[in-house]
Amino acid sequence: TSGHQYRQLREALDRLHSTRLKTNIKSGNKRVYEAFHLIESWKTYEPTGEDDGELARTTGALQITISDWLFNAVKQMEVIAIPRHYFYIRSPLIRRVWEIARKHLGSQKSWRISLDALHKKSGYAGTPARFKFELNKMSSLEKGKPLPDYELKIEPGKGKQTIVCFTHSK
């Protein structure tokens, strides 16, 4: 409730407002390409101490207009909570693999995907061989638990295909 906290709130809203998303979601028999901001706009109303009616008797107000995309995702219950420990993951690749596992594994016992498909889904710019090397490091128990909540195993598939299997941690 201090001036510093209000400044932090406005700075956080600025960051969310400048978060721009681009999608190419398939809907029915069409693919929709769209770019938008997470928050369309925001306003804070703060009392000045002068008597300007009702506002002077309040501690302030906040108005946020979210994007249609975010509103529809919330309305359709297509949004999941992200646990606090996710924000302590420092590696962008581990974060992305965690997000993919979270989305696809859900409450299933396990989820399998080819290494090539996971490489494409992750958006990793390195070679598939380097991607496999990085996944092997994630699956290594020597480094503690680099991929919170999930375990991954790299298994041989049919032919030369490699499969990545995700399960929930115990």
PDB file of C-alpha atoms in Angstrom:
ATOM      1  CA  THR A   1       0.000   0.000   0.000  1.00  0.00           C
ATOM      2  CA  SER A   2       2.984   2.301  -0.399  1.00  0.00           C
ATOM      3  CA  GLY A   3       3.933   4.477  -3.349  1.00  0.00           C
ATOM      4  CA  HIS A   4       6.748   2.035  -4.163  1.00  0.00           C
ATOM      5  CA  GLN A   5       4.289  -0.874  -4.415  1.00  0.00           C
ATOM      6  CA  TYR A   6       1.984   1.123  -6.678  1.00  0.00           C
ATOM      7  CA  ARG A   7       4.968   1.889  -8.932  1.00  0.00           C
ATOM      8  CA  GLN A   8       5.846  -1.821  -9.010  1.00  0.00           C
ATOM      9  CA  LEU A   9       2.251  -2.656  -9.953  1.00  0.00           C
ATOM     10  CA  ARG A  10       2.297  -0.132 -12.805  1.00  0.00           C
ATOM     11  CA  GLU A  11       5.654  -1.498 -14.011  1.00  0.00           C
ATOM     12  CA  ALA A  12       4.285  -5.060 -13.960  1.00  0.00           C
ATOM     13  CA  LEU A  13       1.219  -3.945 -15.924  1.00  0.00           C
ATOM     14  CA  ASP A  14       3.512  -2.246 -18.450  1.00  0.00           C
ATOM     15  CA  ARG A  15       5.437  -5.511 -18.909  1.00  0.00           C
ATOM     16  CA  LEU A  16       2.218  -7.485 -19.415  1.00  0.00           C
ATOM     17  CA  HIS A  17       0.906  -4.824 -21.805  1.00  0.00           C
ATOM     18  CA  SER A  18       4.073  -5.025 -23.883  1.00  0.00           C
ATOM     19  CA  THR A  19       3.892  -8.839 -24.022  1.00  0.00           C
ATOM     20  CA  ARG A  20       2.972  -9.506 -27.638  1.00  0.00           C
ATOM     21  CA  LEU A  21       1.748 -12.913 -28.750  1.00  0.00           C
ATOM     22  CA  LYS A  22       1.628 -14.362 -32.246  1.00  0.00           C
ATOM     23  CA  THR A  23      -0.384 -17.497 -32.956  1.00  0.00           C
ATOM     24  CA  ASN A  24      -1.337 -19.672 -35.892  1.00  0.00           C
ATOM     25  CA  ILE A  25      -4.128 -21.649 -34.276  1.00  0.00           C
ATOM     26  CA  LYS A  26      -6.159 -24.049 -36.401  1.00  0.00           C
ATOM     27  CA  SER A  27      -9.870 -23.588 -35.807  1.00  0.00           C
ATOM     28  CA  GLY A  28     -12.218 -25.852 -37.731  1.00  0.00           C
ATOM     29  CA  ASN A  29     -10.995 -25.961 -41.327  1.00  0.00           C
ATOM     30  CA  LYS A  30      -9.157 -22.615 -41.093  1.00  0.00           C
ATOM     31  CA  ARG A  31      -5.801 -21.566 -39.713  1.00  0.00           C
ATOM     32  CA  VAL A  32      -5.932 -18.209 -37.961  1.00  0.00           C
ATOM     33  CA  TYR A  33      -2.792 -16.083 -37.778  1.00  0.00           C
ATOM     34  CA  GLU A  34      -3.069 -13.417 -35.126  1.00  0.00           C
ATOM     35  CA  ALA A  35      -0.871 -11.048 -33.137  1.00  0.00           C
ATOM     36  CA  PHE A  36      -2.066  -9.224 -30.013  1.00  0.00           C
ATOM     37  CA  HIS A  37      -1.028  -7.985 -26.597  1.00  0.00           C
ATOM     38  CA  LEU A  38      -1.816  -9.967 -23.461  1.00  0.00           C
ATOM     39  CA  ILE A  39      -3.306  -6.857 -21.850  1.00  0.00           C
ATOM     40  CA  GLU A  40      -4.972  -4.424 -24.246  1.00  0.00           C
ATOM     41  CA  SER A  41      -4.937  -1.544 -21.765  1.00  0.00           C
ATOM     42  CA  TRP A  42      -4.769  -0.652 -18.081  1.00  0.00           C
ATOM     43  CA  LYS A  43      -5.582   2.337 -15.864  1.00  0.00           C
ATOM     44  CA  THR A  44      -5.097   3.105 -12.215  1.00  0.00           C
ATOM     45  CA  TYR A  45      -7.162   5.642 -10.355  1.00  0.00           C
ATOM     46  CA  GLU A  46      -5.482   7.045  -7.297  1.00  0.00           C
ATOM     47  CA  PRO A  47      -6.824   9.659  -4.911  1.00  0.00           C
ATOM     48  CA  THR A  48      -4.959  12.943  -5.014  1.00  0.00           C
ATOM     49  CA  GLY A  49      -6.038  14.018  -1.545  1.00  0.00           C
ATOM     50  CA  GLU A  50      -8.183  16.718  -3.095  1.00  0.00           C
ATOM     51  CA  ASP A  51     -11.924  16.353  -2.815  1.00  0.00           C
ATOM     52  CA  ASP A  52     -12.863  15.003  -6.215  1.00  0.00           C
ATOM     53  CA  GLY A  53     -15.978  13.186  -5.120  1.00  0.00           C
ATOM     54  CA  GLU A  54     -16.199   9.455  -4.541  1.00  0.00           C
ATOM     55  CA  LEU A  55     -12.611   8.740  -5.607  1.00  0.00           C
ATOM     56  CA  ALA A  56     -11.176  10.897  -2.813  1.00  0.00           C
ATOM     57  CA  ARG A  57     -12.853   8.634  -0.254  1.00  0.00           C
ATOM     58  CA  THR A  58     -11.322   5.427  -1.696  1.00  0.00           C
ATOM     59  CA  THR A  59      -7.853   3.975  -1.769  1.00  0.00           C
ATOM     60  CA  GLY A  60      -7.904   3.848  -5.566  1.00  0.00           C
ATOM     61  CA  ALA A  61      -9.009   1.546  -8.327  1.00  0.00           C
ATOM     62  CA  LEU A  62      -7.536  -0.493 -11.154  1.00  0.00           C
ATOM     63  CA  GLN A  63      -9.038  -1.210 -14.552  1.00  0.00           C
ATOM     64  CA  ILE A  64      -7.516  -3.822 -16.882  1.00  0.00           C
ATOM     65  CA  THR A  65      -8.783  -4.735 -20.342  1.00  0.00           C
ATOM     66  CA  ILE A  66      -7.476  -8.149 -21.347  1.00  0.00           C
ATOM     67  CA  SER A  67      -7.226  -9.433 -24.907  1.00  0.00           C
ATOM     68  CA  ASP A  68     -10.109 -11.370 -26.431  1.00  0.00           C
ATOM     69  CA  TRP A  69      -7.773 -14.364 -26.770  1.00  0.00           C
ATOM     70  CA  LEU A  70      -7.012 -14.413 -23.028  1.00  0.00           C
ATOM     71  CA  PHE A  71     -10.664 -13.821 -22.118  1.00  0.00           C
ATOM     72  CA  ASN A  72     -11.812 -16.718 -24.312  1.00  0.00           C
ATOM     73  CA  ALA A  73      -9.081 -19.020 -22.969  1.00  0.00           C
ATOM     74  CA  VAL A  74     -10.165 -18.303 -19.387  1.00  0.00           C
ATOM     75  CA  LYS A  75     -13.851 -18.664 -20.273  1.00  0.00           C
ATOM     76  CA  GLN A  76     -13.220 -22.046 -21.937  1.00  0.00           C
ATOM     77  CA  MET A  77     -11.038 -23.132 -18.982  1.00  0.00           C
ATOM     78  CA  GLU A  78      -8.031 -23.560 -21.298  1.00  0.00           C
ATOM     79  CA  VAL A  79      -5.639 -21.876 -18.869  1.00  0.00           C
ATOM     80  CA  ILE A  80      -3.573 -23.769 -16.320  1.00  0.00           C
ATOM     81  CA  ALA A  81      -1.908 -22.525 -13.170  1.00  0.00           C
ATOM     82  CA  ILE A  82       1.866 -22.409 -13.199  1.00  0.00           C
ATOM     83  CA  PRO A  83       3.541 -23.423  -9.926  1.00  0.00           C
ATOM     84  CA  ARG A  84       5.981 -21.041  -8.251  1.00  0.00           C
ATOM     85  CA  HIS A  85       9.012 -23.295  -8.863  1.00  0.00           C
ATOM     86  CA  TYR A  86       8.560 -22.847 -12.642  1.00  0.00           C
ATOM     87  CA  PHE A  87       9.809 -19.273 -12.286  1.00  0.00           C
ATOM     88  CA  TYR A  88      13.078 -20.507 -10.755  1.00  0.00           C
ATOM     89  CA  ILE A  89      13.980 -22.496 -13.886  1.00  0.00           C
ATOM     90  CA  ARG A  90      16.790 -20.490 -15.470  1.00  0.00           C
ATOM     91  CA  SER A  91      17.305 -22.412 -18.715  1.00  0.00           C
ATOM     92  CA  PRO A  92      14.931 -21.349 -21.524  1.00  0.00           C
ATOM     93  CA  LEU A  93      15.121 -24.846 -23.015  1.00  0.00           C
ATOM     94  CA  ILE A  94      14.226 -26.546 -19.729  1.00  0.00           C
ATOM     95  CA  ARG A  95      11.336 -24.099 -19.311  1.00  0.00           C
ATOM     96  CA  ARG A  96      10.052 -24.890 -22.794  1.00  0.00           C
ATOM     97  CA  VAL A  97      10.352 -28.651 -22.348  1.00  0.00           C
ATOM     98  CA  TRP A  98       8.571 -28.302 -18.975  1.00  0.00           C
ATOM     99  CA  GLU A  99       5.739 -26.337 -20.661  1.00  0.00           C
ATOM    100  CA  ILE A 100       5.374 -28.977 -23.385  1.00  0.00           C
ATOM    101  CA  ALA A 101       5.346 -31.798 -20.831  1.00  0.00           C
ATOM    102  CA  ARG A 102       2.786 -29.947 -18.720  1.00  0.00           C
ATOM    103  CA  LYS A 103       0.499 -29.391 -21.681  1.00  0.00           C
ATOM    104  CA  HIS A 104       0.638 -32.870 -23.187  1.00  0.00           C
ATOM    105  CA  LEU A 105       1.166 -35.158 -20.195  1.00  0.00           C
ATOM    106  CA  GLY A 106      -1.672 -33.738 -18.103  1.00  0.00           C
ATOM    107  CA  SER A 107      -3.007 -36.438 -15.776  1.00  0.00           C
ATOM    108  CA  GLN A 108      -1.905 -39.316 -18.020  1.00  0.00           C
ATOM    109  CA  LYS A 109       0.566 -41.832 -16.624  1.00  0.00           C
ATOM    110  CA  SER A 110       3.043 -41.168 -19.454  1.00  0.00           C
ATOM    111  CA  TRP A 111       3.345 -39.342 -22.750  1.00  0.00           C
ATOM    112  CA  ARG A 112       5.628 -40.225 -25.654  1.00  0.00           C
ATOM    113  CA  ILE A 113       6.823 -38.086 -28.533  1.00  0.00           C
ATOM    114  CA  SER A 114       9.489 -38.532 -31.178  1.00  0.00           C
ATOM    115  CA  LEU A 115      12.699 -36.622 -30.630  1.00  0.00           C
ATOM    116  CA  ASP A 116      12.220 -34.872 -33.986  1.00  0.00           C
ATOM    117  CA  ALA A 117       8.686 -33.731 -33.114  1.00  0.00           C
ATOM    118  CA  LEU A 118       9.786 -32.492 -29.667  1.00  0.00           C
ATOM    119  CA  HIS A 119      12.709 -30.666 -31.269  1.00  0.00           C
ATOM    120  CA  LYS A 120      10.258 -28.854 -33.587  1.00  0.00           C
ATOM    121  CA  LYS A 121       7.736 -28.132 -30.798  1.00  0.00           C
ATOM    122  CA  SER A 122      10.436 -26.688 -28.583  1.00  0.00           C
ATOM    123  CA  GLY A 123      11.645 -24.201 -31.184  1.00  0.00           C
ATOM    124  CA  TYR A 124      15.223 -25.094 -30.246  1.00  0.00           C
ATOM    125  CA  ALA A 125      17.589 -23.537 -32.798  1.00  0.00           C
ATOM    126  CA  GLY A 126      20.393 -26.082 -32.358  1.00  0.00           C
ATOM    127  CA  THR A 127      20.816 -29.296 -34.285  1.00  0.00           C
ATOM    128  CA  PRO A 128      18.761 -32.381 -33.383  1.00  0.00           C
ATOM    129  CA  ALA A 129      21.974 -34.014 -32.072  1.00  0.00           C
ATOM    130  CA  ARG A 130      22.635 -31.049 -29.759  1.00  0.00           C
ATOM    131  CA  PHE A 131      18.972 -31.096 -28.679  1.00  0.00           C
ATOM    132  CA  LYS A 132      19.304 -34.790 -27.774  1.00  0.00           C
ATOM    133  CA  PHE A 133      22.475 -33.987 -25.811  1.00  0.00           C
ATOM    134  CA  GLU A 134      20.601 -31.274 -23.849  1.00  0.00           C
ATOM    135  CA  LEU A 135      17.697 -33.661 -23.139  1.00  0.00           C
ATOM    136  CA  ASN A 136      20.157 -36.265 -21.883  1.00  0.00           C
ATOM    137  CA  LYS A 137      21.504 -33.673 -19.434  1.00  0.00           C
ATOM    138  CA  MET A 138      17.911 -32.985 -18.273  1.00  0.00           C
ATOM    139  CA  SER A 139      17.283 -36.665 -17.673  1.00  0.00           C
ATOM    140  CA  SER A 140      20.517 -37.084 -15.725  1.00  0.00           C
ATOM    141  CA  LEU A 141      20.032 -37.632 -12.009  1.00  0.00           C
ATOM    142  CA  GLU A 142      23.533 -36.339 -11.300  1.00  0.00           C
ATOM    143  CA  LYS A 143      22.404 -32.730 -11.638  1.00  0.00           C
ATOM    144  CA  GLY A 144      19.573 -33.077  -9.131  1.00  0.00           C
ATOM    145  CA  LYS A 145      16.177 -32.313 -10.610  1.00  0.00           C
ATOM    146  CA  PRO A 146      16.598 -29.971 -13.594  1.00  0.00           C
ATOM    147  CA  LEU A 147      13.060 -30.664 -14.902  1.00  0.00           C
ATOM    148  CA  PRO A 148      10.687 -30.149 -11.938  1.00  0.00           C
ATOM    149  CA  ASP A 149       7.576 -32.368 -11.711  1.00  0.00           C
ATOM    150  CA  TYR A 150       8.586 -34.589 -14.627  1.00  0.00           C
ATOM    151  CA  GLU A 151      11.033 -37.289 -15.567  1.00  0.00           C
ATOM    152  CA  LEU A 152      12.064 -37.932 -19.111  1.00  0.00           C
ATOM    153  CA  LYS A 153      13.677 -40.946 -20.690  1.00  0.00           C
ATOM    154  CA  ILE A 154      15.150 -41.203 -24.136  1.00  0.00           C
ATOM    155  CA  GLU A 155      14.369 -44.557 -25.741  1.00  0.00           C
ATOM    156  CA  PRO A 156      15.089 -46.119 -29.106  1.00  0.00           C
ATOM    157  CA  GLY A 157      12.054 -46.199 -31.390  1.00  0.00           C
ATOM    158  CA  LYS A 158      11.387 -47.969 -34.662  1.00  0.00           C
ATOM    159  CA  GLY A 159      14.233 -47.736 -37.145  1.00  0.00           C
ATOM    160  CA  LYS A 160      16.429 -44.746 -36.419  1.00  0.00           C
ATOM    161  CA  GLN A 161      13.675 -42.858 -34.625  1.00  0.00           C
ATOM    162  CA  THR A 162      14.275 -41.823 -31.021  1.00  0.00           C
ATOM    163  CA  ILE A 163      11.368 -41.499 -28.564  1.00  0.00           C
ATOM    164  CA  VAL A 164      11.190 -39.206 -25.540  1.00  0.00           C
ATOM    165  CA  CYS A 165       8.944 -40.481 -22.754  1.00  0.00           C
ATOM    166  CA  PHE A 166       7.639 -38.152 -20.031  1.00  0.00           C
ATOM    167  CA  THR A 167       6.225 -39.300 -16.692  1.00  0.00           C
ATOM    168  CA  HIS A 168       5.305 -37.496 -13.501  1.00  0.00           C
ATOM    169  CA  SER A 169       8.010 -37.404 -10.824  1.00  0.00           C
ATOM    170  CA  LYS A 170       7.396 -39.428  -7.732  1.00  0.00           C
TER     171      LYS A 170
END
